Tab-separated table of C-alpha atoms in Angstrom:
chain	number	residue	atom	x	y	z
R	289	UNK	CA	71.626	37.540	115.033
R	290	UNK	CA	74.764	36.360	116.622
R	291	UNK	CA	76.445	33.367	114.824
R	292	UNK	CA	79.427	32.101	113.514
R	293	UNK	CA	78.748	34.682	110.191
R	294	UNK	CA	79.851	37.653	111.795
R	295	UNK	CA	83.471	37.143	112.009
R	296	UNK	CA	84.439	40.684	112.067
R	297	UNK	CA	87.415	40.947	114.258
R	298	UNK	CA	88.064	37.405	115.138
R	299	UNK	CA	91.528	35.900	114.888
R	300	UNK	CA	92.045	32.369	113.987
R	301	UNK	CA	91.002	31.924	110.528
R	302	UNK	CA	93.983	32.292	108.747
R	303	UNK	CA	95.218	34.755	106.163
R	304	UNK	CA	92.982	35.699	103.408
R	305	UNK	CA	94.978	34.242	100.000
R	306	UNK	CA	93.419	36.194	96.670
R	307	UNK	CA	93.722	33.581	93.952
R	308	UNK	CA	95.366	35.099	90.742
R	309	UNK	CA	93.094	35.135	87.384
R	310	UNK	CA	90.461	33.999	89.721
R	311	UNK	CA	87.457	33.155	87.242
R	312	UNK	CA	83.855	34.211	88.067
R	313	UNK	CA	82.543	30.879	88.667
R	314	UNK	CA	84.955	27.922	89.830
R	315	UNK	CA	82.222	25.510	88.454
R	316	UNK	CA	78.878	25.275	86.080
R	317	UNK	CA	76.680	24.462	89.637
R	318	UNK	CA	77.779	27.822	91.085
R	319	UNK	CA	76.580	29.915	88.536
R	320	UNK	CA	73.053	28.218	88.600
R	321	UNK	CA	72.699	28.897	92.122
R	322	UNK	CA	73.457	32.785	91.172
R	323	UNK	CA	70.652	31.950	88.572
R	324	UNK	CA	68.050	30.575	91.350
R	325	UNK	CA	68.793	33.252	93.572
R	326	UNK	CA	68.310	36.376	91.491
R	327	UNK	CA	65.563	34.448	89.862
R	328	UNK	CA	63.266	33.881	92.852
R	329	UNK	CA	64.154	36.536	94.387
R	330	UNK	CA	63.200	39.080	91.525
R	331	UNK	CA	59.480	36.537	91.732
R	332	UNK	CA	58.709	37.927	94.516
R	333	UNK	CA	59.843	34.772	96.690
R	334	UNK	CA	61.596	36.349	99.239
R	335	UNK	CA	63.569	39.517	99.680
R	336	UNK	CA	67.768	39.738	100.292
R	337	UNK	CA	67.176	40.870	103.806
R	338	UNK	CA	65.401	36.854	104.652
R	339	UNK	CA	68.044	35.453	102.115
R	340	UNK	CA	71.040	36.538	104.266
R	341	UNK	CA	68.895	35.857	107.750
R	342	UNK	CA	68.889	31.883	105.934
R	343	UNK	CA	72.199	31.639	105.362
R	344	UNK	CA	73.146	33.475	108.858
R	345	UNK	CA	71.063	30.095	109.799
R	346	UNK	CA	73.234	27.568	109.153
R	347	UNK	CA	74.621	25.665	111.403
R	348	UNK	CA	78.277	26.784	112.560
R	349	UNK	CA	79.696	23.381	111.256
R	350	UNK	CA	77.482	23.716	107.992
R	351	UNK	CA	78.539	27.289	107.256
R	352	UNK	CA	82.390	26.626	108.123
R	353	UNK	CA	82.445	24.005	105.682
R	354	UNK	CA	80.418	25.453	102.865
R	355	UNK	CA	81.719	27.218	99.951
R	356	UNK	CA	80.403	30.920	99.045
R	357	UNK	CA	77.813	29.779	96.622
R	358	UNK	CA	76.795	26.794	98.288
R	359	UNK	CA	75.736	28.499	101.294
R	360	UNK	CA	73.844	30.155	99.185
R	361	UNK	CA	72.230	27.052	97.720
R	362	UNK	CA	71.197	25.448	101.578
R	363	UNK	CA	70.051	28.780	102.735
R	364	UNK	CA	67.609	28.649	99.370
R	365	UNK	CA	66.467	25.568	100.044
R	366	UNK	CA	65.820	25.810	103.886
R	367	UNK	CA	63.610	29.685	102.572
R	368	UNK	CA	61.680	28.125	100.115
R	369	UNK	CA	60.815	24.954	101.836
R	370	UNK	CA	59.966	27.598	104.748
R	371	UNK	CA	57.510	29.700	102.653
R	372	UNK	CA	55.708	26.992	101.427
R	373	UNK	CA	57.558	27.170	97.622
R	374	UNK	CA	58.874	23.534	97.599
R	375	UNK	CA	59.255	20.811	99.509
R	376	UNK	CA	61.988	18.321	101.207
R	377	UNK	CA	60.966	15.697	98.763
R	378	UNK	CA	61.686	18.246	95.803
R	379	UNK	CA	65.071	18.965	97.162
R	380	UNK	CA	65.636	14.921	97.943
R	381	UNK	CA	64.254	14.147	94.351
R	382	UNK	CA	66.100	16.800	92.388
R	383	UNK	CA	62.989	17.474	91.028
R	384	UNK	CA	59.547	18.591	91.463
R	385	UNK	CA	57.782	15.878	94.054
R	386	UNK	CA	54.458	18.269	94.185
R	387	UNK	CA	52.739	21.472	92.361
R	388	UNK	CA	55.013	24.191	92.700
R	389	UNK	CA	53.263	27.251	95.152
R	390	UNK	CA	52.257	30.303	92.390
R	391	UNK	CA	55.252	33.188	92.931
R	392	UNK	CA	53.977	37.206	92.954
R	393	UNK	CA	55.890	37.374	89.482
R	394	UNK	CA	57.170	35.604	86.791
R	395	UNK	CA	57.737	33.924	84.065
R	396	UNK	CA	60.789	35.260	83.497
R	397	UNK	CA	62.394	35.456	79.059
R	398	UNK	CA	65.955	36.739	78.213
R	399	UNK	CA	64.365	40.151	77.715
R	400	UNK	CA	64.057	40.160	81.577
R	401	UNK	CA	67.309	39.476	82.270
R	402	UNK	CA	68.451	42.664	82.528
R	403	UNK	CA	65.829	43.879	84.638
R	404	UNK	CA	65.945	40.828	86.912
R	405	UNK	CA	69.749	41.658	87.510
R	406	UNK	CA	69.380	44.791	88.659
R	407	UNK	CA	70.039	46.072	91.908
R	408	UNK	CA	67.174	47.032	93.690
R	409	UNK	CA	66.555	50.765	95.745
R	410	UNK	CA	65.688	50.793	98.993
R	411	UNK	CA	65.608	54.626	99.751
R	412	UNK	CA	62.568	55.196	101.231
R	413	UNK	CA	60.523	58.524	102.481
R	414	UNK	CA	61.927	59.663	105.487
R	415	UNK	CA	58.601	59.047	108.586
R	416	UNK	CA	60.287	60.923	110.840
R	417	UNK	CA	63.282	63.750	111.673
R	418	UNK	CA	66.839	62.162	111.700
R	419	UNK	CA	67.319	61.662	115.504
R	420	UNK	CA	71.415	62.052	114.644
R	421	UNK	CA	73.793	64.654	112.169
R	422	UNK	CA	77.231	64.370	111.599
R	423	UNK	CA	79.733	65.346	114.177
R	424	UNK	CA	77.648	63.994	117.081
R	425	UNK	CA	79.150	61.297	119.026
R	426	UNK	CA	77.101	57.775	119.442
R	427	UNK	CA	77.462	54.466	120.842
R	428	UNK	CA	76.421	51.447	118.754
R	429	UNK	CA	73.941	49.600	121.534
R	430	UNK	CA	74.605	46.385	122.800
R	431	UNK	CA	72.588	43.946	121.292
R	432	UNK	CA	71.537	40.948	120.284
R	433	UNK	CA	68.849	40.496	118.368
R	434	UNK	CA	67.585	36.441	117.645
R	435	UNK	CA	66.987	37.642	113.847
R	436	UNK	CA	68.838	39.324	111.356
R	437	UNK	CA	70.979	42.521	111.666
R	438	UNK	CA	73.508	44.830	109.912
R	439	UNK	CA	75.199	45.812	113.439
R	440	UNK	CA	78.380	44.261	113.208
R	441	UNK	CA	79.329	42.551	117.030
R	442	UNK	CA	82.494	43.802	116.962
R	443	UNK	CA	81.105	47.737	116.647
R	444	UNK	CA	78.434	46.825	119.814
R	445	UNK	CA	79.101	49.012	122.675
R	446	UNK	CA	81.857	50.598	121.164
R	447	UNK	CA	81.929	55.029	120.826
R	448	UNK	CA	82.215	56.852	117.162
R	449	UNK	CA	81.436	59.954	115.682
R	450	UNK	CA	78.448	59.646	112.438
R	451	UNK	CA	80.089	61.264	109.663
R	452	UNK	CA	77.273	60.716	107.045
R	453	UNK	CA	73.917	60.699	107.132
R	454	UNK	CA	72.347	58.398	103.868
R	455	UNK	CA	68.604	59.254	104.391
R	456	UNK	CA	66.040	57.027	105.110
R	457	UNK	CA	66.247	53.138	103.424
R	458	UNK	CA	64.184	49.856	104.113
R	459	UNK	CA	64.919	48.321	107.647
R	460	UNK	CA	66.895	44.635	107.061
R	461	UNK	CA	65.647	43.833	110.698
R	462	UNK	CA	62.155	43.925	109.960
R	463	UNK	CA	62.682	43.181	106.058
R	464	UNK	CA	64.391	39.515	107.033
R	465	UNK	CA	61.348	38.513	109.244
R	466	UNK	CA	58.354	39.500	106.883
R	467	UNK	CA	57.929	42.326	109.680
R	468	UNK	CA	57.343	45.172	107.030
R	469	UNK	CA	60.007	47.658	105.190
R	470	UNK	CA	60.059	49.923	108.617
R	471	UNK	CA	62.034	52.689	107.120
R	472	UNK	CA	64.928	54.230	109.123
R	473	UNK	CA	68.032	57.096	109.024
R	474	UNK	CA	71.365	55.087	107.640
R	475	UNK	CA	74.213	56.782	108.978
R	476	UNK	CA	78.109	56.194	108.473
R	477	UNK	CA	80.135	55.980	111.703
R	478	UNK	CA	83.792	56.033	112.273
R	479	UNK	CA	85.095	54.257	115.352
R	480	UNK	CA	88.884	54.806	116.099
R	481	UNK	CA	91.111	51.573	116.042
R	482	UNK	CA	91.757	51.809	119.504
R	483	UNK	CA	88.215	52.225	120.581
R	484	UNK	CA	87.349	48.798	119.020
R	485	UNK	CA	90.435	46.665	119.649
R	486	UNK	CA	91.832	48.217	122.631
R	487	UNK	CA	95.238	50.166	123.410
R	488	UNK	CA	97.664	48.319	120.854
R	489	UNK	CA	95.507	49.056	118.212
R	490	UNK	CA	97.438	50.942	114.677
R	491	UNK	CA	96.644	54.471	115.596
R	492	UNK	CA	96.451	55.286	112.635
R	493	UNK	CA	93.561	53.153	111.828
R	494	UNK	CA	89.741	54.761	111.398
R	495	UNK	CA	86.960	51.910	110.854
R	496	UNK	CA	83.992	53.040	109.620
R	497	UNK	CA	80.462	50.690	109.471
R	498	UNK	CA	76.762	51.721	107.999
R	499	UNK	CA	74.363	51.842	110.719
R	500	UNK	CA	70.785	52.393	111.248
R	501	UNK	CA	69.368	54.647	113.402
R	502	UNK	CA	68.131	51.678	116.111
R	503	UNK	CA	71.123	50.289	116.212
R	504	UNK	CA	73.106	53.616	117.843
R	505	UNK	CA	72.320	56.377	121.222
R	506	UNK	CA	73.443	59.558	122.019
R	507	UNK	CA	76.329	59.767	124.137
């Protein structure tokens, strides 16, 4: 979806300033919200595809504003009030206002923590031919979906070459929507600096982006 998220290639923010000795959590709160996100998602509440597709949600002024961790924790909220899991009045209370919905899986011990953590595969079995190989040339299509996508907008309409072809993996399109895994070809493509921002571009400069096989066409 287009929002204020995908700020790939826009000016305006500022320089990026890396914090020395920066620790893994800057308070208690944000590692509970790591917690509540692994947690529920490894439940079965929701998958990471719908978690980003929340956050991507927010509004512009919300996001802007938020901390990396607390977007997390709104975009949680707004999914599991969503799917039924809690409520408002849990959220308002700080507490459980009603009978929690029952989740796929759970209850989770410290044996499961390990398990829980893990990052999960989405390679899937290819359903069809890869439509591209690398070497061929391809433009990333122009568009906009309402929902969630991996297409960055600055790559839309823009000419590369696919360099690697990753097999077939879950779809985050349909994934984010409840729509099915829908698995398609993941391909690396390389776009030349110039191609993307224009003639005073370093020349030097190769980008390169993931992309799935709906987002690109032959050229």
């Amino acid at each position: 979806m287009n929002g204020v998220h995908d700020m790939g290639g826009m000016d305006g923010f500022g320089k990026v300033k890396p914090e020395p000795n920066e620790p893994m959590f800057h308070q208690e709160w944000e590692a509970r919200v790591l917690v509540m996100m692994r947690a529920m998602g490894a439940a079965g509440a929701f998958n990471i595809d719908a978690s980003r597709f929340y956050q991507e949600s927010l509004p512009p002024e919300v996001y802007l504003a938020s901390s990396y961790y607390k977007r997390w924790l709104l975009g949680l909220e707004d999914l599991l009030i969503d799917k039924g899991f809690i409520v408002a009045a849990d959220v308002a209370a700080g507490h459980a206002a009603e009978r929690a919905k029952p989740l796929k899986r759970g209850k989770f011990t410290l044996d499961d923590v390990e398990r829980v953590m893990a990052r999960g595969k989405f390679g899937r079995d290819a359903p069809k031919p890869a439509k591209f190989k690398p070497g061929d040339r391809v433009r990333a299509r122009n568009m906009h979906p309402a929902t969630h996508t991996r297409l960055p907008r600055y790559a839309r309409g823009h000419v590369g070459v696919v360099e690697r072809d990753h097999g077939c993996h879950v779809f985050p399109d349909s994934a984010a929507t409840d729509s099915g895994e829908n698995p398609q070809w993941l391909y690396t493509v390389v776009f030349d600096a110039a191609e993307l921002w224009g003639p005073d571009a370093d020349p030097t400069l190769r980008i390169s982006i993931d992309a799935f096989e709906p987002y690109l066409e032959a050229v």
